Structure formats: C-alpha cells, structure tokens
mmCIF file of C-alpha atoms in Angstrom:
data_model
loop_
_atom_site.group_PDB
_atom_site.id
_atom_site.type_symbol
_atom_site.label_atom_id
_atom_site.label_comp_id
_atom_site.label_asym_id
_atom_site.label_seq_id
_atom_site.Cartn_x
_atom_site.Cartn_y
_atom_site.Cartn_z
ATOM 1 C CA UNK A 1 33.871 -1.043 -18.863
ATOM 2 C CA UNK A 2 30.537 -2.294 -20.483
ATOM 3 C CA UNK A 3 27.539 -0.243 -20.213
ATOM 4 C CA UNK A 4 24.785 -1.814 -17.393
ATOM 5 C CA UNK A 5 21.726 -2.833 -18.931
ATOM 6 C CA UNK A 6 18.360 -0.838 -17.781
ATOM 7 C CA UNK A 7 16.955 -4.575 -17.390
ATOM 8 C CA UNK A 8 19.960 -5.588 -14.977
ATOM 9 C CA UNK A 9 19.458 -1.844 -12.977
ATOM 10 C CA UNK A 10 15.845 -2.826 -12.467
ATOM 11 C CA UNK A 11 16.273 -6.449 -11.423
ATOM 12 C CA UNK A 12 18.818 -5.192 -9.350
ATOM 13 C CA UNK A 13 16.640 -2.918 -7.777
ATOM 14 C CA UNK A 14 14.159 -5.282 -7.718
ATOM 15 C CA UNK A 15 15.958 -7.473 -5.671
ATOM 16 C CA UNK A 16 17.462 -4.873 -3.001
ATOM 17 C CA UNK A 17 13.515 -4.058 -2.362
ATOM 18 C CA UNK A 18 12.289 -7.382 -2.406
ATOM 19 C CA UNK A 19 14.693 -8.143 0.474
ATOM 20 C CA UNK A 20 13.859 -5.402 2.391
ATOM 21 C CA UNK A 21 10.125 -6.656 2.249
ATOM 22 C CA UNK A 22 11.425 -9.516 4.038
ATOM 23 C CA UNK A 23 13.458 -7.728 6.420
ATOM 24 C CA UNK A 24 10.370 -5.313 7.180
ATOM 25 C CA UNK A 25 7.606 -7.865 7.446
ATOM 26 C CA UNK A 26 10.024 -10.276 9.883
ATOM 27 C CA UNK A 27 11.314 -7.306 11.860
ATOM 28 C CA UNK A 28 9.851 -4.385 11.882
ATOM 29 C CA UNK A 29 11.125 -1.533 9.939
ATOM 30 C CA UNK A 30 12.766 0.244 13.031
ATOM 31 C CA UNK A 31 14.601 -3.166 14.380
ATOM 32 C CA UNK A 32 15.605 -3.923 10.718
ATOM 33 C CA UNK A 33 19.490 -2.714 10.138
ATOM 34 C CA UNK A 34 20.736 -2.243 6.545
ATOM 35 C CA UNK A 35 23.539 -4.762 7.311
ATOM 36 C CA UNK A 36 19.942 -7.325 7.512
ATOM 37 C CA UNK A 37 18.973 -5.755 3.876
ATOM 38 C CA UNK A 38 22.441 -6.245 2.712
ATOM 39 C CA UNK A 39 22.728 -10.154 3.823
ATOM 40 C CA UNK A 40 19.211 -10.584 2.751
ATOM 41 C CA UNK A 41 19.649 -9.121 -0.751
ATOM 42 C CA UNK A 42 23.389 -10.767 -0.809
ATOM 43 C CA UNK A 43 24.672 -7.675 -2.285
ATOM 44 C CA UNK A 44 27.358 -5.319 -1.041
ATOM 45 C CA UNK A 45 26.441 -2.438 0.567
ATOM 46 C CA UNK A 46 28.007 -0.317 -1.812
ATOM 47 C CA UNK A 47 25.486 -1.890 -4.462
ATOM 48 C CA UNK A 48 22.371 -1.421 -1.740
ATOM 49 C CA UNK A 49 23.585 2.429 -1.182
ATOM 50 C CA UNK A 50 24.336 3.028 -5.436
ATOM 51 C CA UNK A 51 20.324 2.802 -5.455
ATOM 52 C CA UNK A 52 19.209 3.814 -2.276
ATOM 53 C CA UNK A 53 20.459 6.434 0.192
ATOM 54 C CA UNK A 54 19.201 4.605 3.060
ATOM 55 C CA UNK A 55 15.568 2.277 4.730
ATOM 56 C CA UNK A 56 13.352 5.217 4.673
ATOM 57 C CA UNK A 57 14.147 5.799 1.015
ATOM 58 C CA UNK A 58 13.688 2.119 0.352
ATOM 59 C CA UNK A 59 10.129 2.329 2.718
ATOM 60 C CA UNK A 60 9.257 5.093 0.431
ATOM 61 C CA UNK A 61 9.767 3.061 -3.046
ATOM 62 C CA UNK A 62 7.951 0.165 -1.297
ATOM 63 C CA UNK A 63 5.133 2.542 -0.275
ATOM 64 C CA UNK A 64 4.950 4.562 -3.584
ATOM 65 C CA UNK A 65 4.998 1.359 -5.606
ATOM 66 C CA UNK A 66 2.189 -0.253 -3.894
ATOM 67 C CA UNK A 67 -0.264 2.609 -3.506
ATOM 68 C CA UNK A 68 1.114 3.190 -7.320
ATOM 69 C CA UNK A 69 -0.139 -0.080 -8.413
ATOM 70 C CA UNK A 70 -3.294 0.001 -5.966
ATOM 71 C CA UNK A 71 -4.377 3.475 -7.782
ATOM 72 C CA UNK A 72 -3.011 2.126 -11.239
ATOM 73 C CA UNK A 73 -5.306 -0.408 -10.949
ATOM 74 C CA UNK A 74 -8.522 1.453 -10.674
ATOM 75 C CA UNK A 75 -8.270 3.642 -13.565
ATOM 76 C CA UNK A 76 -9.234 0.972 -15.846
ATOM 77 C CA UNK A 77 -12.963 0.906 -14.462
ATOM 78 C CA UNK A 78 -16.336 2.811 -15.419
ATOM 79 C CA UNK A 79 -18.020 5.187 -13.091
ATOM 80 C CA UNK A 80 -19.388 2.905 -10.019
ATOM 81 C CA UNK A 81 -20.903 3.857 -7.178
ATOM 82 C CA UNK A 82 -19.275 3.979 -3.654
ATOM 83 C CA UNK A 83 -19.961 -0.141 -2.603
ATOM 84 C CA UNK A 84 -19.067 -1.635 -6.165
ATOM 85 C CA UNK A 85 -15.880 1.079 -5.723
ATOM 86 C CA UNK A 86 -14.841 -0.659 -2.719
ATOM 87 C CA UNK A 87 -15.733 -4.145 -3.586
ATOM 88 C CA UNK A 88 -12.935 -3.110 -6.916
ATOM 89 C CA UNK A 89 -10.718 -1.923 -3.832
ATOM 90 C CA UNK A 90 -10.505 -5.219 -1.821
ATOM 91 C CA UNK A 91 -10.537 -6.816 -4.806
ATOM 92 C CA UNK A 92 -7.037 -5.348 -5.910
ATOM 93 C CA UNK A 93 -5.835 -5.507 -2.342
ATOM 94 C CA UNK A 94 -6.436 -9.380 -2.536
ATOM 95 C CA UNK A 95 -4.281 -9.010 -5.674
ATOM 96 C CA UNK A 96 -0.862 -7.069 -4.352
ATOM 97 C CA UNK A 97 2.081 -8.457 -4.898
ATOM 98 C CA UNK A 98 3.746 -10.405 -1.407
ATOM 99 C CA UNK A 99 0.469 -8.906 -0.004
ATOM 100 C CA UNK A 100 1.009 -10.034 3.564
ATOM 101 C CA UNK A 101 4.257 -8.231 3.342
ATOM 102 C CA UNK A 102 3.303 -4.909 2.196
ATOM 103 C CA UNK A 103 0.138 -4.799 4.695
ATOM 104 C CA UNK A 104 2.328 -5.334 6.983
ATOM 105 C CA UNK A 105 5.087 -2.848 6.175
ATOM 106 C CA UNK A 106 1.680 -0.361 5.065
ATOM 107 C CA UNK A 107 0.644 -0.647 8.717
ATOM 108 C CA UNK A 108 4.497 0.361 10.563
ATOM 109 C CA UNK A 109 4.463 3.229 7.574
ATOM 110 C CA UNK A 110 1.346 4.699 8.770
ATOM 111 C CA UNK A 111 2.725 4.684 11.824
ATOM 112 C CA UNK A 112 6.255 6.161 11.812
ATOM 113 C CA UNK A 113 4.297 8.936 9.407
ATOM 114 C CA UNK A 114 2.657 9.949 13.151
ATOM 115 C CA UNK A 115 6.082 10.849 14.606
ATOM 116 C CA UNK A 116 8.355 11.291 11.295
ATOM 117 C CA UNK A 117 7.625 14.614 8.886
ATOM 118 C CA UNK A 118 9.158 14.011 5.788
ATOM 119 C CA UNK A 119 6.798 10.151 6.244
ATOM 120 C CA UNK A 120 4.258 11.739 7.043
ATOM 121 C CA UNK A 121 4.525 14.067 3.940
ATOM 122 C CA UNK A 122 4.849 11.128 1.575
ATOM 123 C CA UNK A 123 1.955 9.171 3.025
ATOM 124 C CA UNK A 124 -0.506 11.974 3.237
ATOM 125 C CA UNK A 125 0.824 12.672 -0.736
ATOM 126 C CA UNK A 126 0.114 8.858 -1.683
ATOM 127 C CA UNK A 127 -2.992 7.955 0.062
ATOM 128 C CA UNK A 128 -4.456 11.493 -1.251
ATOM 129 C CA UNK A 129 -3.494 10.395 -4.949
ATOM 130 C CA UNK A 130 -5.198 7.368 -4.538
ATOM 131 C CA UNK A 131 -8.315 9.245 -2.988
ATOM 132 C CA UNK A 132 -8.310 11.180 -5.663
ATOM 133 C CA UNK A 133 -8.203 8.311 -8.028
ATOM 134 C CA UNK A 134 -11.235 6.531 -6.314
ATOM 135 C CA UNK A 135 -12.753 10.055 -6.447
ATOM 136 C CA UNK A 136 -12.849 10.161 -9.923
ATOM 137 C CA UNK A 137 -14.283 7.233 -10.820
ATOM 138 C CA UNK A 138 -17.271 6.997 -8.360
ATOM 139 C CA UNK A 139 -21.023 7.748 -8.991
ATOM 140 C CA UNK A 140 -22.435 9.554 -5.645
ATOM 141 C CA UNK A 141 -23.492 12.419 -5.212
ATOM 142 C CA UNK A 142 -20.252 13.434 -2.550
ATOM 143 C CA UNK A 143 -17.319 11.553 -4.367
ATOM 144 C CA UNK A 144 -14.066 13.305 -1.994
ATOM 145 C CA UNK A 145 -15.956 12.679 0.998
ATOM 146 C CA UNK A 146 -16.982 9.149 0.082
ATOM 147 C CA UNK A 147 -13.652 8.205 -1.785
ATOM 148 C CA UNK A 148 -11.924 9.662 1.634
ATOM 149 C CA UNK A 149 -14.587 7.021 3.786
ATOM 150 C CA UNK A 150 -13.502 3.917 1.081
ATOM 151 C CA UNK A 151 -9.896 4.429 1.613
ATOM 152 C CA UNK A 152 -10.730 4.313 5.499
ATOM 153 C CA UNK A 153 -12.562 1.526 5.034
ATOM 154 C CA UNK A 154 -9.457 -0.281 3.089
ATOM 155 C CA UNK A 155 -7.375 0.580 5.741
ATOM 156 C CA UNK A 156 -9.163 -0.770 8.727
ATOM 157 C CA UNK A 157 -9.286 -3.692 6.618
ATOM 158 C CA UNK A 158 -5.720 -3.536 6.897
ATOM 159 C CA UNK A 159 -5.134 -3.197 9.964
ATOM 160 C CA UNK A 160 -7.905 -5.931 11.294
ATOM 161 C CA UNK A 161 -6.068 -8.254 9.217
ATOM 162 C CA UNK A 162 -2.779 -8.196 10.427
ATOM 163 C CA UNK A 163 -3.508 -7.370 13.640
ATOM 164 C CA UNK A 164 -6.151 -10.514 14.190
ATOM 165 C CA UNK A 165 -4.727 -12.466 11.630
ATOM 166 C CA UNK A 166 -6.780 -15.839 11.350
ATOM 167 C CA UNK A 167 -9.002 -14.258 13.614
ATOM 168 C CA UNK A 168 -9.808 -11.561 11.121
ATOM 169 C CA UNK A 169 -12.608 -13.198 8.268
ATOM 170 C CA UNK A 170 -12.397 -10.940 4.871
ATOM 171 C CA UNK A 171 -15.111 -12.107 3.337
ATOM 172 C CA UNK A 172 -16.999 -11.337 6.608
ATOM 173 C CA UNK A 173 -15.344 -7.954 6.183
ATOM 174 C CA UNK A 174 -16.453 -7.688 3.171
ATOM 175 C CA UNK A 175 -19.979 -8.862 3.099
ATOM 176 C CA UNK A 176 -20.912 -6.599 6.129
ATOM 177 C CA UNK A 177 -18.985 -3.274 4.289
ATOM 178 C CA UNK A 178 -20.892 -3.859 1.247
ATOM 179 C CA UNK A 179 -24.028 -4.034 2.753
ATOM 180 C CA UNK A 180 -23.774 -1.044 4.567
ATOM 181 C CA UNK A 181 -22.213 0.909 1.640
ATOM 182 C CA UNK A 182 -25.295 -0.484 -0.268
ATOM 183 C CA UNK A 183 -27.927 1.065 2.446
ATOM 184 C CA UNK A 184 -25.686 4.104 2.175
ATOM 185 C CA UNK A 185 -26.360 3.817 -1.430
ATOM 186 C CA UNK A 186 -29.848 3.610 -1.669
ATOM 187 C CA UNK A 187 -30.492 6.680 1.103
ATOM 188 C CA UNK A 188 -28.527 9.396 -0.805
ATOM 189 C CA UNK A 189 -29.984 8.237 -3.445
ATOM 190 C CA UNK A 190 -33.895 8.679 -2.076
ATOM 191 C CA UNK A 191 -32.504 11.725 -0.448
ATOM 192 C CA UNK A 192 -31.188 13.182 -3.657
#
C-alpha cells in the first residue's frame, strides 16, 4: 500500500477541522454530534477518529491554532506601548481566518473551560502564552499587568461582537479603547 503524503495528512486534517468550524459556529459545540462533523467533512468516521479522538480534541486544535496564529502574529513587531499593542491586536483579530467562526467557537470555549478541567487547563495555558507574548513586546512600565488588561480588552471585544452583532460598531470599539489606553499612556508616563 502506497505511503500517504504529509500534504494529503494535512489537507485531510484540514478539512475534518474546517467542518467542525461549521458545525460549531451553526450549532453550538455541545448540540454539535460527530455524526454532524462526519457528514459535514464527508469523510468516514473512521477517517474523522484516525486524527482526532473526539470534539473536544478537535475544539482544542481549533483553539490552539487560532491563539497560535494570534500570538504568531505579534512577534514580528518592535517594542510598542500598551494602545499601539492593542491597536496590532484588533488588527490581527480583523485578520483570522473564518473569523466569525472562531469568535464564535472562542466564546462557547471560554465557556465550557468554566465547568470542564482539562478546558479549562488548555485555555488558561493558551491565553497565558499569548499574554506572555504581548508582554514581551510592550513598552510600559507594568507589561504582565497591562498585557493581562489588552487580552481582556480583546476579549470583550469578542464577546460584544457576537453577542450584539450589527449592533456592536468595531471601529467605535476601537476608537474609544485607544483613547483611553492613550490617557493611560500618557499618566504612567508623567507618573513615572
């Protein structure tokens, strides 16, 4: 029997977590069955189950691979301080990938991780690597404290947005966030 290619085992993968995306962000993760995820990704379940043991370890490569690419994309920038930070933030949360559909599955992760250990494990491990991430590239005088207020920040932005949907204005968001991280600036600053 030939030898799978690692191009085919990642396109394959691709696809199984791509349709679980869709499953997710129409139903919920807890209402979504893997018999959905198998129809959805139009592969047999033995071919779902040869890469993933079951949803929470398919919510987990969702999860890891957009906080991965969220914290991935930071790196690349100079020392900035805490509202230039978070405009880079938004910025890259614009950018993600099926956006609507991560923020979306983001928001029912956050949530199960109240209730679920081995969740809450995971997200406490993710969101802290990307805290750490801001951390180190920030200019304040505080940067764990203010990288931990930036990713609460992003994630109220989160949450306002799918929860108010067209209601919700980012750029309002982000106008009135800046602003006050600017003020924020410019008192440690005379403090200091």
């Amino acid at each position: 029997m030939p030898k799978v290619s690692e191009e085919h085992l990642a396109a394959r993968r691709r696809q199984i977590l791509d349709a679980a995306l869709v499953c997710f962000s129409r139903g919920g993760f807890h209402q979504t069955s893997m018999q959905q995820i198998f129809e959805e990704s139009g592969l047999s379940p033995g071919a779902v189950y040869r890469y993933f043991k079951g949803k929470e370890e398919i919510v987990q490569a969702i999860a890891a691979e957009t906080l991965g690419g969220l914290a991935a994309a930071l790196e690349a920038g100079p020392p900035s301080p805490p509202a230039e930070m978070f405009e880079r933030l938004l910025d890259i949360i614009d950018e993600v990938d099926r956006r609507d559909q991560r923020l979306r599955l983001a928001l029912q992760v956050w949530g199960e991780a109240m209730v679920n250990p081995r969740i809450a494990e995971f997200v406490r491990q993710a969101i802290d690597g990307l805290r750490e991430r801001i951390a180190a590239e920030l200019d304040c005088p505080e940067p764990d404290a203010t990288a931990r207020v930036l990713v609460a920040l992003a994630q109220g932005s989160v949450v306002q947005r799918d929860l108010f949907g067209d209601e919700f204005d980012p750029g309002e968001f982000r106008r009135a966030a800046l602003t006050l991280l600017s003020q924020g600036d410019g008192i440690s600053r005379q403090e200091g």
